[in-house]
mmCIF file of C-alpha atoms in Angstrom:
data_model
loop_
_atom_site.group_PDB
_atom_site.id
_atom_site.type_symbol
_atom_site.label_atom_id
_atom_site.label_comp_id
_atom_site.label_asym_id
_atom_site.label_seq_id
_atom_site.Cartn_x
_atom_site.Cartn_y
_atom_site.Cartn_z
ATOM 1 C CA UNK A 160 94.266 76.835 88.902
ATOM 2 C CA UNK A 161 92.690 78.044 92.147
ATOM 3 C CA UNK A 162 94.620 75.435 94.119
ATOM 4 C CA UNK A 163 97.867 76.458 92.438
ATOM 5 C CA UNK A 164 97.215 80.127 93.244
ATOM 6 C CA UNK A 165 96.495 79.315 96.896
ATOM 7 C CA UNK A 166 99.633 77.195 97.186
ATOM 8 C CA UNK A 167 101.763 79.935 95.638
ATOM 9 C CA UNK A 168 100.212 82.578 97.903
ATOM 10 C CA UNK A 169 100.844 80.468 101.019
ATOM 11 C CA UNK A 170 104.399 79.804 99.846
ATOM 12 C CA UNK A 171 105.008 83.516 99.275
ATOM 13 C CA UNK A 172 103.657 84.403 102.725
ATOM 14 C CA UNK A 173 105.900 81.777 104.327
ATOM 15 C CA UNK A 174 108.921 83.241 102.513
ATOM 16 C CA UNK A 175 108.058 86.798 103.612
ATOM 17 C CA UNK A 176 107.498 85.756 107.237
ATOM 18 C CA UNK A 177 110.811 83.871 107.172
ATOM 19 C CA UNK A 178 112.609 86.948 105.843
ATOM 20 C CA UNK A 179 111.035 89.133 108.556
ATOM 21 C CA UNK A 180 112.145 86.691 111.261
ATOM 22 C CA UNK A 181 115.679 86.648 109.822
ATOM 23 C CA UNK A 182 115.753 90.473 109.762
ATOM 24 C CA UNK A 183 114.728 90.620 113.430
ATOM 25 C CA UNK A 184 117.370 88.046 114.391
ATOM 26 C CA UNK A 185 120.106 89.814 112.423
ATOM 27 C CA UNK A 186 119.060 93.215 113.776
ATOM 28 C CA UNK A 187 119.293 91.968 117.369
ATOM 29 C CA UNK A 188 122.584 90.229 116.589
ATOM 30 C CA UNK A 189 123.972 93.471 115.203
ATOM 31 C CA UNK A 190 123.147 95.193 118.498
ATOM 32 C CA UNK A 191 124.801 92.443 120.529
ATOM 33 C CA UNK A 192 127.890 91.579 118.487
ATOM 34 C CA UNK A 193 131.045 93.671 118.593
ATOM 35 C CA UNK A 194 134.369 94.255 120.285
ATOM 36 C CA UNK A 195 132.621 95.313 123.499
ATOM 37 C CA UNK A 196 130.871 92.317 125.081
ATOM 38 C CA UNK A 197 127.561 93.765 126.296
ATOM 39 C CA UNK A 198 125.054 91.364 127.902
ATOM 40 C CA UNK A 199 121.844 91.060 125.888
ATOM 41 C CA UNK A 200 119.799 92.054 128.935
ATOM 42 C CA UNK A 201 121.695 95.338 129.196
ATOM 43 C CA UNK A 202 121.197 95.955 125.467
ATOM 44 C CA UNK A 203 117.409 95.714 125.854
ATOM 45 C CA UNK A 204 117.559 97.781 129.043
ATOM 46 C CA UNK A 205 119.379 100.597 127.213
ATOM 47 C CA UNK A 206 116.959 100.455 124.273
ATOM 48 C CA UNK A 207 113.985 100.721 126.628
ATOM 49 C CA UNK A 208 115.468 103.797 128.324
ATOM 50 C CA UNK A 209 116.884 102.038 131.362
ATOM 51 C CA UNK A 210 120.373 102.094 132.836
ATOM 52 C CA UNK A 211 123.209 99.702 132.064
ATOM 53 C CA UNK A 212 125.953 98.376 134.303
ATOM 54 C CA UNK A 213 128.513 100.407 132.350
ATOM 55 C CA UNK A 214 127.612 103.946 131.255
ATOM 56 C CA UNK A 215 129.818 103.689 128.147
ATOM 57 C CA UNK A 216 127.645 100.829 126.881
ATOM 58 C CA UNK A 217 124.824 103.291 126.130
ATOM 59 C CA UNK A 218 126.977 105.026 123.511
ATOM 60 C CA UNK A 219 128.066 101.700 122.013
ATOM 61 C CA UNK A 220 124.494 100.414 121.740
ATOM 62 C CA UNK A 221 123.372 103.714 120.174
ATOM 63 C CA UNK A 222 126.182 103.406 117.610
ATOM 64 C CA UNK A 223 125.192 99.822 116.784
ATOM 65 C CA UNK A 224 121.493 100.749 116.632
ATOM 66 C CA UNK A 225 122.163 103.598 114.181
ATOM 67 C CA UNK A 226 124.308 101.322 112.033
ATOM 68 C CA UNK A 227 121.606 98.633 111.957
ATOM 69 C CA UNK A 228 118.856 101.125 111.056
ATOM 70 C CA UNK A 229 120.962 102.502 108.202
ATOM 71 C CA UNK A 230 121.578 98.947 106.937
ATOM 72 C CA UNK A 231 117.832 98.174 106.954
ATOM 73 C CA UNK A 232 116.645 101.380 105.288
ATOM 74 C CA UNK A 233 119.659 101.734 102.974
ATOM 75 C CA UNK A 234 119.406 98.180 101.683
ATOM 76 C CA UNK A 235 115.607 98.398 101.403
ATOM 77 C CA UNK A 236 115.719 101.717 99.525
ATOM 78 C CA UNK A 237 118.252 100.411 96.979
ATOM 79 C CA UNK A 238 116.187 97.280 96.393
ATOM 80 C CA UNK A 239 113.005 99.306 95.776
ATOM 81 C CA UNK A 240 114.928 101.612 93.445
ATOM 82 C CA UNK A 241 116.313 98.650 91.508
ATOM 83 C CA UNK A 242 112.922 96.935 91.203
ATOM 84 C CA UNK A 243 111.259 100.063 89.804
ATOM 85 C CA UNK A 244 114.106 100.726 87.357
ATOM 86 C CA UNK A 245 113.963 97.161 86.050
ATOM 87 C CA UNK A 246 110.286 97.673 85.232
ATOM 88 C CA UNK A 247 111.042 101.098 83.730
ATOM 89 C CA UNK A 248 113.735 99.749 81.391
ATOM 90 C CA UNK A 249 112.147 96.288 81.033
ATOM 91 C CA UNK A 250 115.625 94.963 81.820
ATOM 92 C CA UNK A 251 116.460 92.711 84.793
ATOM 93 C CA UNK A 252 120.008 94.090 84.878
ATOM 94 C CA UNK A 253 118.990 97.706 85.483
ATOM 95 C CA UNK A 254 119.913 99.137 88.879
ATOM 96 C CA UNK A 255 120.228 102.355 90.881
ATOM 97 C CA UNK A 256 123.532 103.297 89.249
ATOM 98 C CA UNK A 257 122.153 102.944 85.749
ATOM 99 C CA UNK A 258 120.896 106.527 85.273
ATOM 100 C CA UNK A 259 124.075 108.181 86.497
ATOM 101 C CA UNK A 260 122.416 109.352 89.720
ATOM 102 C CA UNK A 261 124.892 107.596 91.991
ATOM 103 C CA UNK A 262 127.724 108.934 89.821
ATOM 104 C CA UNK A 263 126.323 112.445 90.296
ATOM 105 C CA UNK A 264 126.320 111.918 94.047
ATOM 106 C CA UNK A 265 129.894 110.605 93.862
ATOM 107 C CA UNK A 266 130.958 113.683 91.916
ATOM 108 C CA UNK A 267 129.427 115.963 94.550
ATOM 109 C CA UNK A 268 131.263 114.116 97.308
ATOM 110 C CA UNK A 269 134.500 114.235 95.289
ATOM 111 C CA UNK A 270 134.215 118.007 94.880
ATOM 112 C CA UNK A 271 134.139 118.372 98.657
ATOM 113 C CA UNK A 272 136.806 115.830 99.584
ATOM 114 C CA UNK A 273 139.170 116.171 96.625
ATOM 115 C CA UNK A 274 138.427 119.776 95.726
ATOM 116 C CA UNK A 275 140.008 121.288 98.819
ATOM 117 C CA UNK A 276 139.031 122.178 102.355
ATOM 118 C CA UNK A 277 137.074 125.389 101.604
ATOM 119 C CA UNK A 278 133.720 123.611 101.453
ATOM 120 C CA UNK A 279 134.395 121.682 104.642
ATOM 121 C CA UNK A 280 135.570 124.792 106.483
ATOM 122 C CA UNK A 281 132.464 126.727 105.439
ATOM 123 C CA UNK A 282 129.836 124.021 105.950
ATOM 124 C CA UNK A 283 131.410 121.597 108.418
ATOM 125 C CA UNK A 284 130.400 117.953 108.394
ATOM 126 C CA UNK A 285 127.283 118.617 106.297
ATOM 127 C CA UNK A 286 129.350 119.539 103.227
ATOM 128 C CA UNK A 287 129.650 115.959 101.952
ATOM 129 C CA UNK A 288 125.932 115.297 102.355
ATOM 130 C CA UNK A 289 124.941 118.621 100.796
ATOM 131 C CA UNK A 290 127.189 118.365 97.731
ATOM 132 C CA UNK A 291 126.415 114.672 97.280
ATOM 133 C CA UNK A 292 122.710 115.507 97.190
ATOM 134 C CA UNK A 293 123.297 118.467 94.840
ATOM 135 C CA UNK A 294 125.297 116.278 92.442
ATOM 136 C CA UNK A 295 122.525 113.683 92.346
ATOM 137 C CA UNK A 296 119.804 116.318 91.973
ATOM 138 C CA UNK A 297 121.739 117.947 89.118
ATOM 139 C CA UNK A 298 121.785 114.662 87.191
ATOM 140 C CA UNK A 299 118.134 114.094 88.088
ATOM 141 C CA UNK A 300 117.021 117.413 86.588
ATOM 142 C CA UNK A 301 119.110 116.757 83.488
ATOM 143 C CA UNK A 302 117.382 113.394 83.031
ATOM 144 C CA UNK A 303 113.927 114.894 83.593
ATOM 145 C CA UNK A 304 114.702 117.539 80.969
ATOM 146 C CA UNK A 305 115.946 114.960 78.462
ATOM 147 C CA UNK A 306 112.999 112.633 79.139
ATOM 148 C CA UNK A 307 110.695 115.277 77.622
ATOM 149 C CA UNK A 308 112.387 114.765 74.262
ATOM 150 C CA UNK A 309 113.534 111.146 74.537
ATOM 151 C CA UNK A 310 110.713 108.633 74.680
ATOM 152 C CA UNK A 311 112.845 105.523 74.301
ATOM 153 C CA UNK A 312 113.963 104.077 77.658
ATOM 154 C CA UNK A 313 116.984 102.345 76.131
ATOM 155 C CA UNK A 314 118.264 105.670 74.789
ATOM 156 C CA UNK A 315 117.769 107.230 78.221
ATOM 157 C CA UNK A 316 119.691 104.292 79.689
ATOM 158 C CA UNK A 317 122.612 104.928 77.321
ATOM 159 C CA UNK A 318 122.596 108.630 78.245
ATOM 160 C CA UNK A 319 122.686 107.657 81.926
ATOM 161 C CA UNK A 320 125.730 105.488 81.265
ATOM 162 C CA UNK A 321 127.423 108.356 79.402
ATOM 163 C CA UNK A 322 126.752 110.650 82.364
ATOM 164 C CA UNK A 323 128.411 108.035 84.601
ATOM 165 C CA UNK A 324 131.474 107.937 82.350
ATOM 166 C CA UNK A 325 131.653 111.744 82.268
ATOM 167 C CA UNK A 326 131.426 112.138 86.046
ATOM 168 C CA UNK A 327 134.001 109.368 86.547
ATOM 169 C CA UNK A 328 136.387 111.186 84.218
ATOM 170 C CA UNK A 329 135.863 114.407 86.173
ATOM 171 C CA UNK A 330 136.551 112.613 89.462
ATOM 172 C CA UNK A 331 139.764 111.212 87.969
ATOM 173 C CA UNK A 332 140.883 114.759 87.148
ATOM 174 C CA UNK A 333 140.161 115.799 90.740
ATOM 175 C CA UNK A 334 142.441 112.982 91.862
ATOM 176 C CA UNK A 335 145.341 114.636 90.021
ATOM 177 C CA UNK A 336 144.814 117.910 91.913
ATOM 178 C CA UNK A 337 144.336 116.416 95.369
ATOM 179 C CA UNK A 338 146.860 115.469 98.004
ATOM 180 C CA UNK A 339 147.384 112.025 99.505
ATOM 181 C CA UNK A 340 145.176 112.648 102.532
ATOM 182 C CA UNK A 341 142.237 113.841 100.409
ATOM 183 C CA UNK A 342 142.615 110.891 98.055
ATOM 184 C CA UNK A 343 142.648 108.470 100.987
ATOM 185 C CA UNK A 344 139.496 110.016 102.467
ATOM 186 C CA UNK A 345 137.611 109.722 99.168
ATOM 187 C CA UNK A 346 138.757 106.124 98.675
ATOM 188 C CA UNK A 347 137.451 105.244 102.156
ATOM 189 C CA UNK A 348 134.079 106.830 101.333
ATOM 190 C CA UNK A 349 134.004 104.884 98.060
ATOM 191 C CA UNK A 350 134.432 101.595 99.916
ATOM 192 C CA UNK A 351 131.018 102.091 101.515
ATOM 193 C CA UNK A 352 129.885 101.843 105.122
ATOM 194 C CA UNK A 353 126.744 101.914 107.269
ATOM 195 C CA UNK A 354 128.593 103.465 110.201
ATOM 196 C CA UNK A 355 129.545 106.951 111.325
ATOM 197 C CA UNK A 356 126.147 108.666 111.298
ATOM 198 C CA UNK A 357 124.776 110.600 114.267
ATOM 199 C CA UNK A 358 121.240 110.069 115.549
ATOM 200 C CA UNK A 359 120.121 113.305 113.820
ATOM 201 C CA UNK A 360 121.588 112.129 110.519
ATOM 202 C CA UNK A 361 119.917 108.750 110.920
ATOM 203 C CA UNK A 362 116.585 110.523 111.473
ATOM 204 C CA UNK A 363 117.071 112.652 108.344
ATOM 205 C CA UNK A 364 118.139 109.570 106.355
ATOM 206 C CA UNK A 365 115.200 107.386 107.376
ATOM 207 C CA UNK A 366 112.642 110.211 107.103
ATOM 208 C CA UNK A 367 113.647 110.968 103.516
ATOM 209 C CA UNK A 368 113.498 107.304 102.555
ATOM 210 C CA UNK A 369 110.092 106.785 104.205
ATOM 211 C CA UNK A 370 108.630 109.755 102.303
ATOM 212 C CA UNK A 371 109.799 108.466 98.919
ATOM 213 C CA UNK A 372 108.847 104.885 99.713
ATOM 214 C CA UNK A 373 105.353 106.227 100.392
ATOM 215 C CA UNK A 374 105.415 107.878 96.954
ATOM 216 C CA UNK A 375 106.306 104.529 95.390
ATOM 217 C CA UNK A 376 102.931 103.212 96.579
ATOM 218 C CA UNK A 377 101.281 105.647 94.145
ATOM 219 C CA UNK A 378 103.051 103.829 91.286
ATOM 220 C CA UNK A 379 101.748 100.329 92.002
ATOM 221 C CA UNK A 380 98.959 100.383 89.401
ATOM 222 C CA UNK A 381 101.282 101.854 86.784
ATOM 223 C CA UNK A 382 104.054 99.350 87.529
ATOM 224 C CA UNK A 383 101.657 96.435 87.185
ATOM 225 C CA UNK A 384 100.436 97.823 83.866
ATOM 226 C CA UNK A 385 103.903 98.623 82.466
ATOM 227 C CA UNK A 386 105.009 95.026 82.994
ATOM 228 C CA UNK A 387 102.491 94.135 80.267
ATOM 229 C CA UNK A 388 103.587 96.960 77.955
ATOM 230 C CA UNK A 389 102.964 100.643 77.388
ATOM 231 C CA UNK A 390 99.962 100.078 75.113
ATOM 232 C CA UNK A 391 98.247 98.082 77.842
ATOM 233 C CA UNK A 392 99.084 100.794 80.374
ATOM 234 C CA UNK A 393 97.522 103.458 78.122
ATOM 235 C CA UNK A 394 94.393 101.333 77.721
ATOM 236 C CA UNK A 395 93.980 101.455 81.507
ATOM 237 C CA UNK A 396 94.191 105.234 81.463
ATOM 238 C CA UNK A 397 97.695 105.433 82.961
ATOM 239 C CA UNK A 398 99.373 108.807 82.415
ATOM 240 C CA UNK A 399 102.690 107.427 81.159
ATOM 241 C CA UNK A 400 104.460 110.792 81.249
ATOM 242 C CA UNK A 401 103.545 111.331 84.900
ATOM 243 C CA UNK A 402 104.262 107.697 85.762
ATOM 244 C CA UNK A 403 107.744 107.738 84.221
ATOM 245 C CA UNK A 404 108.601 111.091 85.784
ATOM 246 C CA UNK A 405 107.555 109.773 89.188
ATOM 247 C CA UNK A 406 109.606 106.611 88.645
ATOM 248 C CA UNK A 407 112.731 108.615 87.779
ATOM 249 C CA UNK A 408 112.306 110.994 90.736
ATOM 250 C CA UNK A 409 111.634 108.298 93.354
ATOM 251 C CA UNK A 410 114.401 105.927 92.257
ATOM 252 C CA UNK A 411 116.883 108.766 91.836
ATOM 253 C CA UNK A 412 116.285 110.292 95.255
ATOM 254 C CA UNK A 413 116.398 106.905 97.007
ATOM 255 C CA UNK A 414 119.655 105.958 95.263
ATOM 256 C CA UNK A 415 121.171 109.406 95.827
ATOM 257 C CA UNK A 416 120.395 109.486 99.559
ATOM 258 C CA UNK A 417 121.875 106.032 100.166
ATOM 259 C CA UNK A 418 124.946 106.732 98.010
ATOM 260 C CA UNK A 419 125.670 110.044 99.726
ATOM 261 C CA UNK A 420 125.357 108.619 103.229
ATOM 262 C CA UNK A 421 126.734 105.098 102.687
ATOM 263 C CA UNK A 422 128.901 105.236 99.568
ATOM 264 C CA UNK A 423 128.386 103.485 96.205
ATOM 265 C CA UNK A 424 126.852 100.122 97.195
ATOM 266 C CA UNK A 425 124.331 99.834 94.360
ATOM 267 C CA UNK A 426 124.881 96.074 93.837
ATOM 268 C CA UNK A 427 122.073 95.565 96.372
ATOM 269 C CA UNK A 428 119.654 97.287 94.011
ATOM 270 C CA UNK A 429 120.461 94.952 91.131
ATOM 271 C CA UNK A 430 120.682 91.663 93.018
ATOM 272 C CA UNK A 431 117.715 91.803 95.408
ATOM 273 C CA UNK A 432 114.942 92.188 92.783
ATOM 274 C CA UNK A 433 116.321 89.081 91.066
ATOM 275 C CA UNK A 434 116.183 87.112 94.318
ATOM 276 C CA UNK A 435 112.623 88.303 94.950
ATOM 277 C CA UNK A 436 111.477 87.182 91.495
ATOM 278 C CA UNK A 437 113.089 83.796 92.069
ATOM 279 C CA UNK A 438 111.572 83.388 95.518
ATOM 280 C CA UNK A 439 108.019 84.681 95.165
ATOM 281 C CA UNK A 440 105.405 83.972 92.510
ATOM 282 C CA UNK A 441 103.174 87.002 93.128
ATOM 283 C CA UNK A 442 103.784 89.573 90.375
ATOM 284 C CA UNK A 443 101.565 92.256 91.909
ATOM 285 C CA UNK A 444 103.774 95.188 92.919
ATOM 286 C CA UNK A 445 101.590 95.771 95.956
ATOM 287 C CA UNK A 446 103.329 92.602 97.152
ATOM 288 C CA UNK A 447 106.634 92.958 95.272
ATOM 289 C CA UNK A 448 107.570 96.403 96.644
ATOM 290 C CA UNK A 449 107.378 95.388 100.348
ATOM 291 C CA UNK A 450 109.088 92.089 99.484
ATOM 292 C CA UNK A 451 111.923 93.968 97.772
ATOM 293 C CA UNK A 452 112.334 96.291 100.750
ATOM 294 C CA UNK A 453 112.535 93.333 103.128
ATOM 295 C CA UNK A 454 114.998 91.545 100.839
ATOM 296 C CA UNK A 455 117.188 94.646 100.648
ATOM 297 C CA UNK A 456 117.050 95.074 104.426
ATOM 298 C CA UNK A 457 118.063 91.441 104.912
ATOM 299 C CA UNK A 458 120.976 91.731 102.475
ATOM 300 C CA UNK A 459 122.072 95.038 104.033
ATOM 301 C CA UNK A 460 122.132 93.562 107.536
ATOM 302 C CA UNK A 461 123.853 90.390 106.312
ATOM 303 C CA UNK A 462 126.578 92.386 104.559
ATOM 304 C CA UNK A 463 127.080 94.590 107.623
ATOM 305 C CA UNK A 464 127.395 91.599 109.959
ATOM 306 C CA UNK A 465 129.970 90.046 107.605
ATOM 307 C CA UNK A 466 131.936 93.316 107.640
ATOM 308 C CA UNK A 467 131.831 93.497 111.434
ATOM 309 C CA UNK A 468 132.654 89.816 111.909
ATOM 310 C CA UNK A 469 136.053 90.327 110.268
ATOM 311 C CA UNK A 470 136.775 93.484 112.254
ATOM 312 C CA UNK A 471 135.840 95.882 109.430
ATOM 313 C CA UNK A 472 138.724 94.449 107.390
ATOM 314 C CA UNK A 473 136.423 93.988 104.378
ATOM 315 C CA UNK A 474 134.804 97.074 102.790
ATOM 316 C CA UNK A 475 131.008 97.039 102.555
ATOM 317 C CA UNK A 476 131.231 97.644 98.813
ATOM 318 C CA UNK A 477 133.318 94.476 98.445
ATOM 319 C CA UNK A 478 130.875 92.353 100.423
ATOM 320 C CA UNK A 479 127.803 93.557 98.493
ATOM 321 C CA UNK A 480 129.648 92.895 95.223
ATOM 322 C CA UNK A 481 130.668 89.390 96.349
ATOM 323 C CA UNK A 482 127.014 88.633 97.088
ATOM 324 C CA UNK A 483 125.476 90.491 94.160
ATOM 325 C CA UNK A 484 127.836 89.602 91.299
ATOM 326 C CA UNK A 485 127.059 85.830 91.255
ATOM 327 C CA UNK A 486 123.317 86.637 91.214
ATOM 328 C CA UNK A 487 123.775 88.996 88.259
ATOM 329 C CA UNK A 488 125.928 86.448 86.387
ATOM 330 C CA UNK A 489 123.233 83.829 86.971
ATOM 331 C CA UNK A 490 120.613 86.234 85.591
ATOM 332 C CA UNK A 491 122.659 86.859 82.428
ATOM 333 C CA UNK A 492 123.091 83.105 81.852
ATOM 334 C CA UNK A 493 119.371 82.578 82.351
ATOM 335 C CA UNK A 494 118.544 85.383 79.883
ATOM 336 C CA UNK A 495 120.913 83.895 77.265
ATOM 337 C CA UNK A 496 119.314 80.443 77.646
ATOM 338 C CA UNK A 497 115.873 81.974 77.190
ATOM 339 C CA UNK A 498 116.979 83.839 74.046
ATOM 340 C CA UNK A 499 118.671 80.693 72.693
ATOM 341 C CA UNK A 500 115.427 78.772 73.221
ATOM 342 C CA UNK A 501 113.557 81.326 71.108
#
């Protein structure tokens, strides 16, 4: 048994190191690839604060750097959110969109884009981010309120789905009252993208995610215990009410931030945890959480490079769905085989 554990641990470490190497390679490739052919030496010179042969290259490299950072942290945050939610619901198909948080963010964005120009005129470019966050926070507080009275996670899951249907219906009504230009702008946002953020927005984005990823570390003991059931968790002295509240808050904020900035690309949050469970044998969430973040970062960068390689002709949301959907289908088939075997 000791030999098997050592072999599995070595195998897991090799997988993690391989993923890190791939992330570094893809990150550098994302800085180098593009319509403007910038020598790799000039890319590193610009990143280190030096001068490039062409002054315009500095702006291009900064744009590519911001896009790559968003892909890493956005993909990683969704993967962490999905992993925690799958433990919370004890369901491998749970994901960041499951509680209606991403739908709340979408509703907030729709109110700004489809609801008229008053918000934009008053708040400028921050209107979308502000209302997207408010929509997500509104759903979050509703869920926290309901969780005081609803102890069954499946029931809370169904309520989250109903919230998603309700917000979608409201967005559809906004479509009827909007003009063609507003509709087009909202559709473009809904396709998803890692581009278009300023350096200040990237800093705000990454800072928020880092804070809530740090909070997820506080849940490691509880996550490990909940995998074995609530009774076992109680026997270890886990405060289940606090643990579940923290799980809802962390996953909701992570999903809301990414959705508001990047659009609805929650397939990453469902697919990556499945890949991690297939790849690694260590079930300790002290290992699983970093592994999920790295897996999400890798998938985010991969999807972004695919989008850029076809000249942004494919929406990010389409690429993440093309990658994530087969993984989810495979998971459903596997679950059915397991149930049939019982």
